[in-house]
Amino acid sequence: MTKDDDMNRIFSGIQPSGHLTLGNYLGAIKNWGALQNTHECLFCIVDLHAMTVPQDPQALRQATREVAASFIAAGINPQKSALFVQSHVSGHSELAWILGCFTPLGWLNRMTQFKDKAGKNREHACLGLYAYPVLMAADVLLYKATHVPVGEDQKQHLELARDIAGAFNRHFGVDYFPLPEPLIQGPAPRVMSLRDGTKKMSKSDPSDFSRIHLLDDADSIVLKIRKAKTDPEPLPAEIKDLEHRPEARNLVTIYGALAHKSPQDVLKEFAGASFSIFKPALTEIIVSVLGPIRTETLKLLQDPLMIDACLKEGKERACGLSEKNLSEVHKLVGFLAA
Ligand code: TYM
């Protein structure tokens, strides 16, 4: 029951709550491919999380396969990594209940995502939305994952997961759960909305023009970038001059992340250029990176049985680990062996 045999295990997840965005790609998926070569990886489609806001059952099923196909198309190798669906492994919900009994309400009350999502309608928000971060802690701790590659928006949830792991360990006087480290990597850990450079690009934004989807075709990308909010100034030569120009900074960051250049190097190339010059270049690079992922995803989606087979294999691998860990947790908390 030590954590030594579980060194360097990666877990991450994405909600199948809509089409994946460029934000999901740059903040998360793009960084996962390389980790498969150095770490044991589990990548999960977190449908239980998606349920915290209303979902159409048919659309949820479709989105779950679509996310799986996009993962594979973007470089996740299901032979190397466990690629699976959260609801297929019942340990997630079970451990969430157990960990919930070690999570003070005060900690949950600080979660900004709940405040943002519940808004003024707090009294009517569901328990699932409130308890969401405990389920997320359970996702990671169920596998005793040590590292969690995510975009910047998930940092607070992971700090909570560390606090919950610490509370559990202290309560039982053990060193059982590793404290998971967030890996906030890559050049674009926070991609912003194309309509408002102060807001995160999100699957749930009501405006489709606020985001690029991984499955957008070239024409949609052209249109969305053409309509992306900017300002009348040309691009500066120095990155510091973008400090108060969030939309311009976001577009430069996206370009750099896709071209493997720093934002400063992007400005070296485009200093003095107007957006009528920069936007077509940005469109071109987005289309050149996302185009092949889109083509491959659509191809994979034509064979749903193959996707389901990959997810089944992933489930089996995930269950192997989760069942072992959960039975150790049962022992620690004092459940009678079944
Ligand atoms: P989700 O589904 O909102 O997003 C999935 C991943 O994409 C990243 N991301 C972004 N990165 C940069 N810029 C953006 N605009 C952007 N939008 C999303 C997210 O940071 C995330 O890494 N709660 C999680 C899912 C989850 C999870 C987990 C993650 C559930 N359990 C356990 C890690 C470990 C979420 O809602 O991600």
mmCIF file of C-alpha atoms and ligand atoms in Angstrom:
data_model
loop_
_atom_site.group_PDB
_atom_site.id
_atom_site.type_symbol
_atom_site.label_atom_id
_atom_site.label_comp_id
_atom_site.label_asym_id
_atom_site.label_seq_id
_atom_site.Cartn_x
_atom_site.Cartn_y
_atom_site.Cartn_z
ATOM 1 C CA MET A 1 0.000 0.000 0.000
ATOM 2 C CA THR A 2 2.862 2.411 -0.583
ATOM 3 C CA LYS A 3 2.857 4.952 -3.337
ATOM 4 C CA ASP A 4 6.262 3.892 -4.679
ATOM 5 C CA ASP A 5 4.838 1.329 -7.081
ATOM 6 C CA ASP A 6 2.609 4.035 -8.546
ATOM 7 C CA MET A 7 5.264 6.616 -9.411
ATOM 8 C CA ASN A 8 4.644 8.816 -12.400
ATOM 9 C CA ARG A 9 1.153 7.912 -13.393
ATOM 10 C CA ILE A 10 -0.748 10.404 -15.520
ATOM 11 C CA PHE A 11 -4.511 10.889 -15.435
ATOM 12 C CA SER A 12 -6.536 13.465 -17.294
ATOM 13 C CA GLY A 13 -10.081 13.873 -18.515
ATOM 14 C CA ILE A 14 -12.348 15.828 -20.813
ATOM 15 C CA GLN A 15 -16.110 16.246 -20.628
ATOM 16 C CA PRO A 16 -18.135 15.046 -23.616
ATOM 17 C CA SER A 17 -20.402 18.053 -23.182
ATOM 18 C CA GLY A 18 -20.140 19.308 -26.751
ATOM 19 C CA HIS A 19 -17.637 19.428 -29.567
ATOM 20 C CA LEU A 20 -14.004 19.748 -28.469
ATOM 21 C CA THR A 21 -12.428 23.156 -28.978
ATOM 22 C CA LEU A 22 -9.055 24.554 -29.916
ATOM 23 C CA GLY A 23 -8.759 25.391 -26.186
ATOM 24 C CA ASN A 24 -9.115 21.698 -25.264
ATOM 25 C CA TYR A 25 -6.532 20.842 -27.893
ATOM 26 C CA LEU A 26 -3.878 23.422 -27.001
ATOM 27 C CA GLY A 27 -4.475 23.363 -23.236
ATOM 28 C CA ALA A 28 -4.725 19.594 -22.875
ATOM 29 C CA ILE A 29 -4.774 16.976 -25.661
ATOM 30 C CA LYS A 30 -1.810 18.298 -27.645
ATOM 31 C CA ASN A 31 0.398 17.918 -24.568
ATOM 32 C CA TRP A 32 -0.735 14.386 -23.802
ATOM 33 C CA GLY A 33 0.798 12.643 -26.808
ATOM 34 C CA ALA A 34 4.396 13.121 -25.646
ATOM 35 C CA LEU A 35 3.598 12.026 -22.083
ATOM 36 C CA GLN A 36 2.630 8.579 -23.366
ATOM 37 C CA ASN A 37 6.301 7.890 -24.109
ATOM 38 C CA THR A 38 7.513 8.614 -20.600
ATOM 39 C CA HIS A 39 4.594 7.800 -18.294
ATOM 40 C CA GLU A 40 1.822 5.338 -17.738
ATOM 41 C CA CYS A 41 -1.220 7.315 -18.916
ATOM 42 C CA LEU A 42 -4.964 7.125 -18.393
ATOM 43 C CA PHE A 43 -7.184 9.415 -20.464
ATOM 44 C CA CYS A 44 -10.829 9.516 -19.539
ATOM 45 C CA ILE A 45 -14.000 10.814 -21.158
ATOM 46 C CA VAL A 46 -15.756 12.126 -18.090
ATOM 47 C CA ASP A 47 -19.439 11.647 -18.851
ATOM 48 C CA LEU A 48 -20.452 11.722 -15.179
ATOM 49 C CA HIS A 49 -19.078 15.259 -15.050
ATOM 50 C CA ALA A 50 -20.947 16.207 -18.218
ATOM 51 C CA MET A 51 -24.228 15.269 -16.481
ATOM 52 C CA THR A 52 -23.854 18.157 -14.049
ATOM 53 C CA VAL A 53 -25.553 20.291 -16.693
ATOM 54 C CA PRO A 54 -28.534 18.964 -18.675
ATOM 55 C CA GLN A 55 -27.573 16.671 -21.585
ATOM 56 C CA ASP A 56 -29.600 15.135 -24.363
ATOM 57 C CA PRO A 57 -28.938 11.356 -24.010
ATOM 58 C CA GLN A 58 -28.479 10.762 -27.741
ATOM 59 C CA ALA A 59 -26.137 13.755 -28.070
ATOM 60 C CA LEU A 60 -24.153 12.614 -25.009
ATOM 61 C CA ARG A 61 -23.610 9.161 -26.533
ATOM 62 C CA GLN A 62 -22.536 10.711 -29.826
ATOM 63 C CA ALA A 63 -20.224 13.229 -28.127
ATOM 64 C CA THR A 64 -18.603 10.453 -26.084
ATOM 65 C CA ARG A 65 -17.598 8.559 -29.235
ATOM 66 C CA GLU A 66 -16.607 11.800 -30.927
ATOM 67 C CA VAL A 67 -14.250 12.728 -28.076
ATOM 68 C CA ALA A 68 -12.733 9.231 -28.190
ATOM 69 C CA ALA A 69 -12.186 9.544 -31.948
ATOM 70 C CA SER A 70 -10.655 13.022 -31.551
ATOM 71 C CA PHE A 71 -8.280 11.754 -28.855
ATOM 72 C CA ILE A 72 -7.012 9.034 -31.183
ATOM 73 C CA ALA A 73 -6.871 11.390 -34.177
ATOM 74 C CA ALA A 74 -4.868 13.911 -32.117
ATOM 75 C CA GLY A 75 -2.231 11.338 -31.165
ATOM 76 C CA ILE A 76 -3.472 9.344 -28.176
ATOM 77 C CA ASN A 77 -2.476 5.767 -28.830
ATOM 78 C CA PRO A 78 -5.035 3.423 -27.240
ATOM 79 C CA GLN A 79 -2.451 0.627 -27.282
ATOM 80 C CA LYS A 80 -0.145 2.693 -25.061
ATOM 81 C CA SER A 81 -2.620 4.630 -22.924
ATOM 82 C CA ALA A 82 -5.848 3.540 -21.274
ATOM 83 C CA LEU A 83 -8.559 5.457 -23.118
ATOM 84 C CA PHE A 84 -11.913 4.939 -21.398
ATOM 85 C CA VAL A 85 -15.263 6.308 -20.331
ATOM 86 C CA GLN A 86 -15.739 7.387 -16.713
ATOM 87 C CA SER A 87 -19.174 5.787 -16.252
ATOM 88 C CA HIS A 88 -17.736 2.412 -17.342
ATOM 89 C CA VAL A 89 -15.649 2.294 -14.162
ATOM 90 C CA SER A 90 -17.983 2.469 -11.176
ATOM 91 C CA GLY A 91 -15.078 3.147 -8.802
ATOM 92 C CA HIS A 92 -15.166 6.839 -9.765
ATOM 93 C CA SER A 93 -18.592 7.396 -8.211
ATOM 94 C CA GLU A 94 -17.845 5.190 -5.238
ATOM 95 C CA LEU A 95 -14.581 6.891 -4.342
ATOM 96 C CA ALA A 96 -16.265 10.292 -4.837
ATOM 97 C CA TRP A 97 -18.731 9.361 -2.089
ATOM 98 C CA ILE A 98 -15.962 8.260 0.263
ATOM 99 C CA LEU A 99 -13.844 11.362 -0.412
ATOM 100 C CA GLY A 100 -16.918 13.570 -0.032
ATOM 101 C CA CYS A 101 -16.978 12.461 3.590
ATOM 102 C CA PHE A 102 -13.536 14.050 4.045
ATOM 103 C CA THR A 103 -14.305 17.306 2.212
ATOM 104 C CA PRO A 104 -15.486 20.266 4.299
ATOM 105 C CA LEU A 105 -18.223 22.358 2.655
ATOM 106 C CA GLY A 106 -16.027 25.428 3.188
ATOM 107 C CA TRP A 107 -13.554 24.050 0.631
ATOM 108 C CA LEU A 108 -16.292 23.520 -1.953
ATOM 109 C CA ASN A 109 -17.718 26.978 -1.302
ATOM 110 C CA ARG A 110 -14.468 28.482 -2.559
ATOM 111 C CA MET A 111 -14.647 26.825 -5.997
ATOM 112 C CA THR A 112 -14.927 29.575 -8.587
ATOM 113 C CA GLN A 113 -16.237 27.261 -11.310
ATOM 114 C CA PHE A 114 -19.329 26.452 -9.234
ATOM 115 C CA LYS A 115 -19.895 30.143 -8.569
ATOM 116 C CA ASP A 116 -19.548 30.927 -12.294
ATOM 117 C CA LYS A 117 -21.746 28.070 -13.487
ATOM 118 C CA ALA A 118 -24.441 28.377 -10.830
ATOM 119 C CA GLY A 119 -24.464 32.177 -11.145
ATOM 120 C CA LYS A 120 -27.351 33.894 -9.381
ATOM 121 C CA ASN A 121 -29.339 30.691 -9.563
ATOM 122 C CA ARG A 122 -27.425 29.026 -6.728
ATOM 123 C CA GLU A 123 -30.429 27.689 -4.841
ATOM 124 C CA HIS A 124 -31.514 25.801 -7.965
ATOM 125 C CA ALA A 125 -28.084 24.477 -8.957
ATOM 126 C CA CYS A 126 -27.905 20.697 -8.555
ATOM 127 C CA LEU A 127 -25.870 18.833 -5.964
ATOM 128 C CA GLY A 128 -23.818 17.253 -8.775
ATOM 129 C CA LEU A 129 -22.533 20.649 -9.919
ATOM 130 C CA TYR A 130 -21.544 21.499 -6.348
ATOM 131 C CA ALA A 131 -19.907 18.126 -5.685
ATOM 132 C CA TYR A 132 -18.168 18.122 -9.107
ATOM 133 C CA PRO A 133 -14.667 18.846 -7.702
ATOM 134 C CA VAL A 134 -14.919 15.872 -5.333
ATOM 135 C CA LEU A 135 -15.678 13.583 -8.284
ATOM 136 C CA MET A 136 -12.699 15.096 -10.082
ATOM 137 C CA ALA A 137 -10.466 14.376 -7.065
ATOM 138 C CA ALA A 138 -11.808 10.796 -7.089
ATOM 139 C CA ASP A 139 -10.966 10.439 -10.809
ATOM 140 C CA VAL A 140 -7.335 11.212 -10.137
ATOM 141 C CA LEU A 141 -6.932 9.507 -6.765
ATOM 142 C CA LEU A 142 -8.691 6.298 -7.847
ATOM 143 C CA TYR A 143 -5.566 5.561 -9.912
ATOM 144 C CA LYS A 144 -3.154 7.178 -7.434
ATOM 145 C CA ALA A 145 -2.119 9.406 -10.327
ATOM 146 C CA THR A 146 0.896 11.584 -9.626
ATOM 147 C CA HIS A 147 0.564 14.092 -12.483
ATOM 148 C CA VAL A 148 -2.460 15.667 -14.124
ATOM 149 C CA PRO A 149 -1.942 17.546 -17.405
ATOM 150 C CA VAL A 150 -4.671 20.197 -17.728
ATOM 151 C CA GLY A 151 -5.315 23.739 -18.879
ATOM 152 C CA GLU A 152 -5.012 26.581 -16.410
ATOM 153 C CA ASP A 153 -8.738 26.674 -15.607
ATOM 154 C CA GLN A 154 -8.477 23.342 -13.747
ATOM 155 C CA LYS A 155 -5.768 24.474 -11.322
ATOM 156 C CA GLN A 156 -8.112 25.251 -8.439
ATOM 157 C CA HIS A 157 -9.835 21.870 -8.750
ATOM 158 C CA LEU A 158 -6.487 20.113 -8.590
ATOM 159 C CA GLU A 159 -5.435 22.069 -5.537
ATOM 160 C CA LEU A 160 -8.619 20.815 -3.927
ATOM 161 C CA ALA A 161 -7.779 17.243 -4.995
ATOM 162 C CA ARG A 162 -4.433 17.622 -3.199
ATOM 163 C CA ASP A 163 -6.177 18.958 -0.099
ATOM 164 C CA ILE A 164 -8.648 16.064 -0.106
ATOM 165 C CA ALA A 165 -5.834 13.504 -0.564
ATOM 166 C CA GLY A 166 -3.973 15.136 2.346
ATOM 167 C CA ALA A 167 -7.083 15.136 4.563
ATOM 168 C CA PHE A 168 -7.662 11.428 3.864
ATOM 169 C CA ASN A 169 -4.022 10.503 4.508
ATOM 170 C CA ARG A 170 -3.931 12.494 7.756
ATOM 171 C CA HIS A 171 -7.205 11.081 9.001
ATOM 172 C CA PHE A 172 -5.945 7.518 8.710
ATOM 173 C CA GLY A 173 -2.310 8.317 9.539
ATOM 174 C CA VAL A 174 -1.140 6.896 6.208
ATOM 175 C CA ASP A 175 0.768 8.052 3.154
ATOM 176 C CA TYR A 176 -1.675 6.369 0.814
ATOM 177 C CA PHE A 177 -2.712 8.863 -1.850
ATOM 178 C CA PRO A 178 0.062 10.754 -3.670
ATOM 179 C CA LEU A 179 -0.667 14.501 -3.811
ATOM 180 C CA PRO A 180 -1.317 14.933 -7.553
ATOM 181 C CA GLU A 181 0.731 17.593 -9.338
ATOM 182 C CA PRO A 182 -1.012 19.698 -11.976
ATOM 183 C CA LEU A 183 0.992 19.810 -15.218
ATOM 184 C CA ILE A 184 -0.019 23.074 -16.809
ATOM 185 C CA GLN A 185 2.097 22.850 -19.913
ATOM 186 C CA GLY A 186 2.371 24.090 -23.400
ATOM 187 C CA PRO A 187 2.399 27.560 -24.874
ATOM 188 C CA ALA A 188 -1.367 28.142 -24.569
ATOM 189 C CA PRO A 189 -2.650 26.923 -21.184
ATOM 190 C CA ARG A 190 -5.540 29.395 -21.400
ATOM 191 C CA VAL A 191 -6.996 29.999 -24.858
ATOM 192 C CA MET A 192 -9.494 32.838 -24.795
ATOM 193 C CA SER A 193 -12.827 33.370 -26.534
ATOM 194 C CA LEU A 194 -12.665 34.802 -30.051
ATOM 195 C CA ARG A 195 -15.449 37.235 -29.086
ATOM 196 C CA ASP A 196 -14.031 38.424 -25.761
ATOM 197 C CA GLY A 197 -10.332 38.121 -24.964
ATOM 198 C CA THR A 198 -11.008 38.236 -21.229
ATOM 199 C CA LYS A 199 -13.153 35.081 -21.243
ATOM 200 C CA LYS A 200 -11.970 31.482 -21.647
ATOM 201 C CA MET A 201 -12.757 29.730 -24.939
ATOM 202 C CA SER A 202 -15.406 27.256 -23.840
ATOM 203 C CA LYS A 203 -17.598 24.478 -25.247
ATOM 204 C CA SER A 204 -20.519 25.978 -23.360
ATOM 205 C CA ASP A 205 -20.330 29.593 -24.586
ATOM 206 C CA PRO A 206 -23.670 30.382 -26.286
ATOM 207 C CA SER A 207 -21.849 31.873 -29.301
ATOM 208 C CA ASP A 208 -20.392 29.410 -31.789
ATOM 209 C CA PHE A 209 -18.214 32.266 -33.043
ATOM 210 C CA SER A 210 -16.413 32.369 -29.685
ATOM 211 C CA ARG A 211 -14.538 29.143 -30.417
ATOM 212 C CA ILE A 212 -12.976 26.923 -33.060
ATOM 213 C CA HIS A 213 -14.082 23.299 -32.908
ATOM 214 C CA LEU A 214 -11.704 20.475 -33.754
ATOM 215 C CA LEU A 215 -14.310 19.350 -36.304
ATOM 216 C CA ASP A 216 -14.809 22.760 -37.944
ATOM 217 C CA ASP A 217 -14.180 22.671 -41.675
ATOM 218 C CA ALA A 218 -11.874 25.169 -43.380
ATOM 219 C CA ASP A 219 -14.765 27.471 -44.387
ATOM 220 C CA SER A 220 -16.027 27.743 -40.800
ATOM 221 C CA ILE A 221 -12.507 28.480 -39.551
ATOM 222 C CA VAL A 222 -12.067 31.202 -42.189
ATOM 223 C CA LEU A 223 -15.352 32.782 -41.107
ATOM 224 C CA LYS A 224 -14.736 32.512 -37.373
ATOM 225 C CA ILE A 225 -11.272 34.051 -37.585
ATOM 226 C CA ARG A 226 -12.527 36.768 -39.924
ATOM 227 C CA LYS A 227 -15.212 37.626 -37.362
ATOM 228 C CA ALA A 228 -12.884 37.296 -34.344
ATOM 229 C CA LYS A 229 -12.863 40.476 -32.279
ATOM 230 C CA THR A 230 -9.712 42.593 -32.615
ATOM 231 C CA ASP A 231 -8.804 46.260 -32.301
ATOM 232 C CA PRO A 232 -7.852 48.832 -34.929
ATOM 233 C CA GLU A 233 -4.097 48.937 -34.121
ATOM 234 C CA PRO A 234 -1.481 47.000 -36.108
ATOM 235 C CA LEU A 235 0.496 44.313 -34.263
ATOM 236 C CA PRO A 236 3.350 45.729 -32.153
ATOM 237 C CA ALA A 237 6.967 44.570 -32.131
ATOM 238 C CA GLU A 238 7.044 43.810 -28.403
ATOM 239 C CA ILE A 239 4.871 41.399 -26.451
ATOM 240 C CA LYS A 240 4.544 43.861 -23.549
ATOM 241 C CA ASP A 241 2.584 46.145 -25.884
ATOM 242 C CA LEU A 242 -0.167 43.529 -26.069
ATOM 243 C CA GLU A 243 -0.781 43.738 -22.327
ATOM 244 C CA HIS A 244 -3.990 45.751 -22.721
ATOM 245 C CA ARG A 245 -5.062 44.136 -25.983
ATOM 246 C CA PRO A 246 -6.456 40.766 -24.831
ATOM 247 C CA GLU A 247 -8.006 39.764 -28.166
ATOM 248 C CA ALA A 248 -4.830 40.524 -30.127
ATOM 249 C CA ARG A 249 -2.712 38.739 -27.522
ATOM 250 C CA ASN A 250 -4.943 35.679 -27.708
ATOM 251 C CA LEU A 251 -4.658 35.415 -31.497
ATOM 252 C CA VAL A 252 -0.877 35.837 -31.354
ATOM 253 C CA THR A 253 -0.669 33.152 -28.638
ATOM 254 C CA ILE A 254 -2.774 30.741 -30.706
ATOM 255 C CA TYR A 255 -0.610 31.336 -33.762
ATOM 256 C CA GLY A 256 2.563 30.758 -31.736
ATOM 257 C CA ALA A 257 1.232 27.586 -30.104
ATOM 258 C CA LEU A 258 0.358 26.089 -33.486
ATOM 259 C CA ALA A 259 3.551 27.259 -35.216
ATOM 260 C CA HIS A 260 5.800 26.193 -32.298
ATOM 261 C CA LYS A 261 6.961 29.780 -31.847
ATOM 262 C CA SER A 262 6.954 32.045 -28.837
ATOM 263 C CA PRO A 263 4.495 34.973 -29.004
ATOM 264 C CA GLN A 264 7.542 37.276 -29.192
ATOM 265 C CA ASP A 265 8.810 35.417 -32.280
ATOM 266 C CA VAL A 266 5.356 35.684 -33.848
ATOM 267 C CA LEU A 267 5.541 39.456 -33.357
ATOM 268 C CA LYS A 268 8.996 39.520 -34.931
ATOM 269 C CA GLU A 269 7.379 38.101 -38.044
ATOM 270 C CA PHE A 270 4.233 40.256 -37.968
ATOM 271 C CA ALA A 271 5.303 43.544 -36.293
ATOM 272 C CA GLY A 272 3.445 46.396 -37.964
ATOM 273 C CA ALA A 273 1.025 44.079 -39.778
ATOM 274 C CA SER A 274 -2.689 44.819 -39.641
ATOM 275 C CA PHE A 275 -5.205 42.110 -38.797
ATOM 276 C CA SER A 276 -6.135 41.915 -42.468
ATOM 277 C CA ILE A 277 -2.638 40.441 -42.968
ATOM 278 C CA PHE A 278 -2.390 38.478 -39.723
ATOM 279 C CA LYS A 279 -5.826 36.841 -39.746
ATOM 280 C CA PRO A 280 -5.379 34.950 -43.057
ATOM 281 C CA ALA A 281 -1.993 33.661 -41.826
ATOM 282 C CA LEU A 282 -3.608 32.544 -38.574
ATOM 283 C CA THR A 283 -6.453 30.867 -40.455
ATOM 284 C CA GLU A 284 -3.977 29.015 -42.610
ATOM 285 C CA ILE A 285 -2.051 27.604 -39.693
ATOM 286 C CA ILE A 286 -5.213 26.584 -37.817
ATOM 287 C CA VAL A 287 -6.540 24.790 -40.906
ATOM 288 C CA SER A 288 -3.195 23.089 -41.497
ATOM 289 C CA VAL A 289 -3.060 21.705 -37.938
ATOM 290 C CA LEU A 290 -6.731 20.892 -37.366
ATOM 291 C CA GLY A 291 -7.520 19.712 -40.915
ATOM 292 C CA PRO A 292 -5.762 16.329 -40.612
ATOM 293 C CA ILE A 293 -7.202 15.779 -37.099
ATOM 294 C CA ARG A 294 -10.686 16.498 -38.453
ATOM 295 C CA THR A 295 -10.240 14.136 -41.406
ATOM 296 C CA GLU A 296 -8.958 11.344 -39.171
ATOM 297 C CA THR A 297 -11.707 11.873 -36.554
ATOM 298 C CA LEU A 298 -14.426 11.677 -39.215
ATOM 299 C CA LYS A 299 -12.830 8.525 -40.611
ATOM 300 C CA LEU A 300 -12.695 6.881 -37.173
ATOM 301 C CA LEU A 301 -16.311 7.832 -36.482
ATOM 302 C CA GLN A 302 -17.369 5.722 -39.435
ATOM 303 C CA ASP A 303 -16.368 2.681 -37.424
ATOM 304 C CA PRO A 304 -18.126 3.055 -34.040
ATOM 305 C CA LEU A 305 -17.514 -0.616 -33.204
ATOM 306 C CA MET A 306 -13.769 -0.056 -33.410
ATOM 307 C CA ILE A 307 -14.077 2.982 -31.094
ATOM 308 C CA ASP A 308 -16.198 0.980 -28.650
ATOM 309 C CA ALA A 309 -13.612 -1.829 -28.699
ATOM 310 C CA CYS A 310 -10.820 0.643 -27.799
ATOM 311 C CA LEU A 311 -12.946 2.017 -24.963
ATOM 312 C CA LYS A 312 -13.667 -1.487 -23.691
ATOM 313 C CA GLU A 313 -9.985 -2.337 -23.619
ATOM 314 C CA GLY A 314 -9.288 0.961 -21.830
ATOM 315 C CA LYS A 315 -12.002 0.171 -19.308
ATOM 316 C CA GLU A 316 -10.426 -3.181 -18.542
ATOM 317 C CA ARG A 317 -7.043 -1.609 -17.900
ATOM 318 C CA ALA A 318 -8.563 1.139 -15.777
ATOM 319 C CA CYS A 319 -10.610 -1.402 -13.789
ATOM 320 C CA GLY A 320 -7.492 -3.467 -13.063
ATOM 321 C CA LEU A 321 -5.958 -0.503 -11.234
ATOM 322 C CA SER A 322 -9.097 0.987 -9.741
ATOM 323 C CA GLU A 323 -10.371 -2.248 -8.220
ATOM 324 C CA LYS A 324 -7.045 -2.868 -6.489
ATOM 325 C CA ASN A 325 -6.916 0.671 -5.108
ATOM 326 C CA LEU A 326 -10.541 0.748 -4.089
ATOM 327 C CA SER A 327 -10.212 -2.464 -2.119
ATOM 328 C CA GLU A 328 -7.245 -0.904 -0.279
ATOM 329 C CA VAL A 329 -9.372 2.163 0.453
ATOM 330 C CA HIS A 330 -12.170 -0.091 1.732
ATOM 331 C CA LYS A 331 -9.711 -1.691 4.146
ATOM 332 C CA LEU A 332 -8.366 1.673 5.320
ATOM 333 C CA VAL A 333 -11.798 3.139 6.033
ATOM 334 C CA GLY A 334 -12.985 -0.039 7.799
ATOM 335 C CA PHE A 335 -15.476 -1.602 5.373
ATOM 336 C CA LEU A 336 -16.027 -5.301 6.000
ATOM 337 C CA ALA A 337 -14.582 -7.399 3.159
ATOM 338 C CA ALA A 338 -17.353 -8.667 0.851
HETATM 339 P P1 TYM B 1 -13.004 20.351 -19.703
HETATM 340 O O1 TYM B 1 -13.767 19.245 -20.326
HETATM 341 O O2 TYM B 1 -13.677 21.669 -19.507
HETATM 342 O O3 TYM B 1 -11.673 20.625 -20.502
HETATM 343 C C1 TYM B 1 -10.790 19.569 -20.805
HETATM 344 C C2 TYM B 1 -9.363 20.044 -20.787
HETATM 345 O O4 TYM B 1 -9.204 21.155 -21.682
HETATM 346 C C3 TYM B 1 -8.641 22.248 -20.983
HETATM 347 N N1 TYM B 1 -9.240 23.480 -21.510
HETATM 348 C C4 TYM B 1 -8.547 24.533 -21.902
HETATM 349 N N2 TYM B 1 -7.215 24.772 -21.945
HETATM 350 C C5 TYM B 1 -6.820 25.953 -22.426
HETATM 351 N N3 TYM B 1 -7.682 26.923 -22.868
HETATM 352 C C6 TYM B 1 -9.015 26.742 -22.824
HETATM 353 N N4 TYM B 1 -9.843 27.668 -23.271
HETATM 354 C C7 TYM B 1 -9.497 25.493 -22.338
HETATM 355 N N5 TYM B 1 -10.737 24.961 -22.183
HETATM 356 C C8 TYM B 1 -10.560 23.735 -21.650
HETATM 357 C C9 TYM B 1 -9.040 22.039 -19.522
HETATM 358 O O5 TYM B 1 -8.189 22.731 -18.649
HETATM 359 C C10 TYM B 1 -8.932 20.554 -19.400
HETATM 360 O O6 TYM B 1 -7.592 20.174 -19.165
HETATM 361 N N6 TYM B 1 -13.055 19.175 -14.863
HETATM 362 C C11 TYM B 1 -12.401 18.925 -16.127
HETATM 363 C C12 TYM B 1 -12.479 17.484 -16.581
HETATM 364 C C13 TYM B 1 -12.000 16.499 -15.566
HETATM 365 C C14 TYM B 1 -10.652 16.227 -15.249
HETATM 366 C C15 TYM B 1 -10.707 15.215 -14.255
HETATM 367 C C16 TYM B 1 -9.433 16.739 -15.690
HETATM 368 C C17 TYM B 1 -12.781 15.698 -14.811
HETATM 369 N N7 TYM B 1 -12.003 14.921 -14.015
HETATM 370 C C18 TYM B 1 -9.544 14.726 -13.678
HETATM 371 C C19 TYM B 1 -8.279 16.227 -15.121
HETATM 372 C C20 TYM B 1 -8.339 15.227 -14.127
HETATM 373 C C21 TYM B 1 -13.071 19.761 -17.184
HETATM 374 O O7 TYM B 1 -14.183 20.199 -17.052
HETATM 375 O O8 TYM B 1 -12.361 19.868 -18.318
#
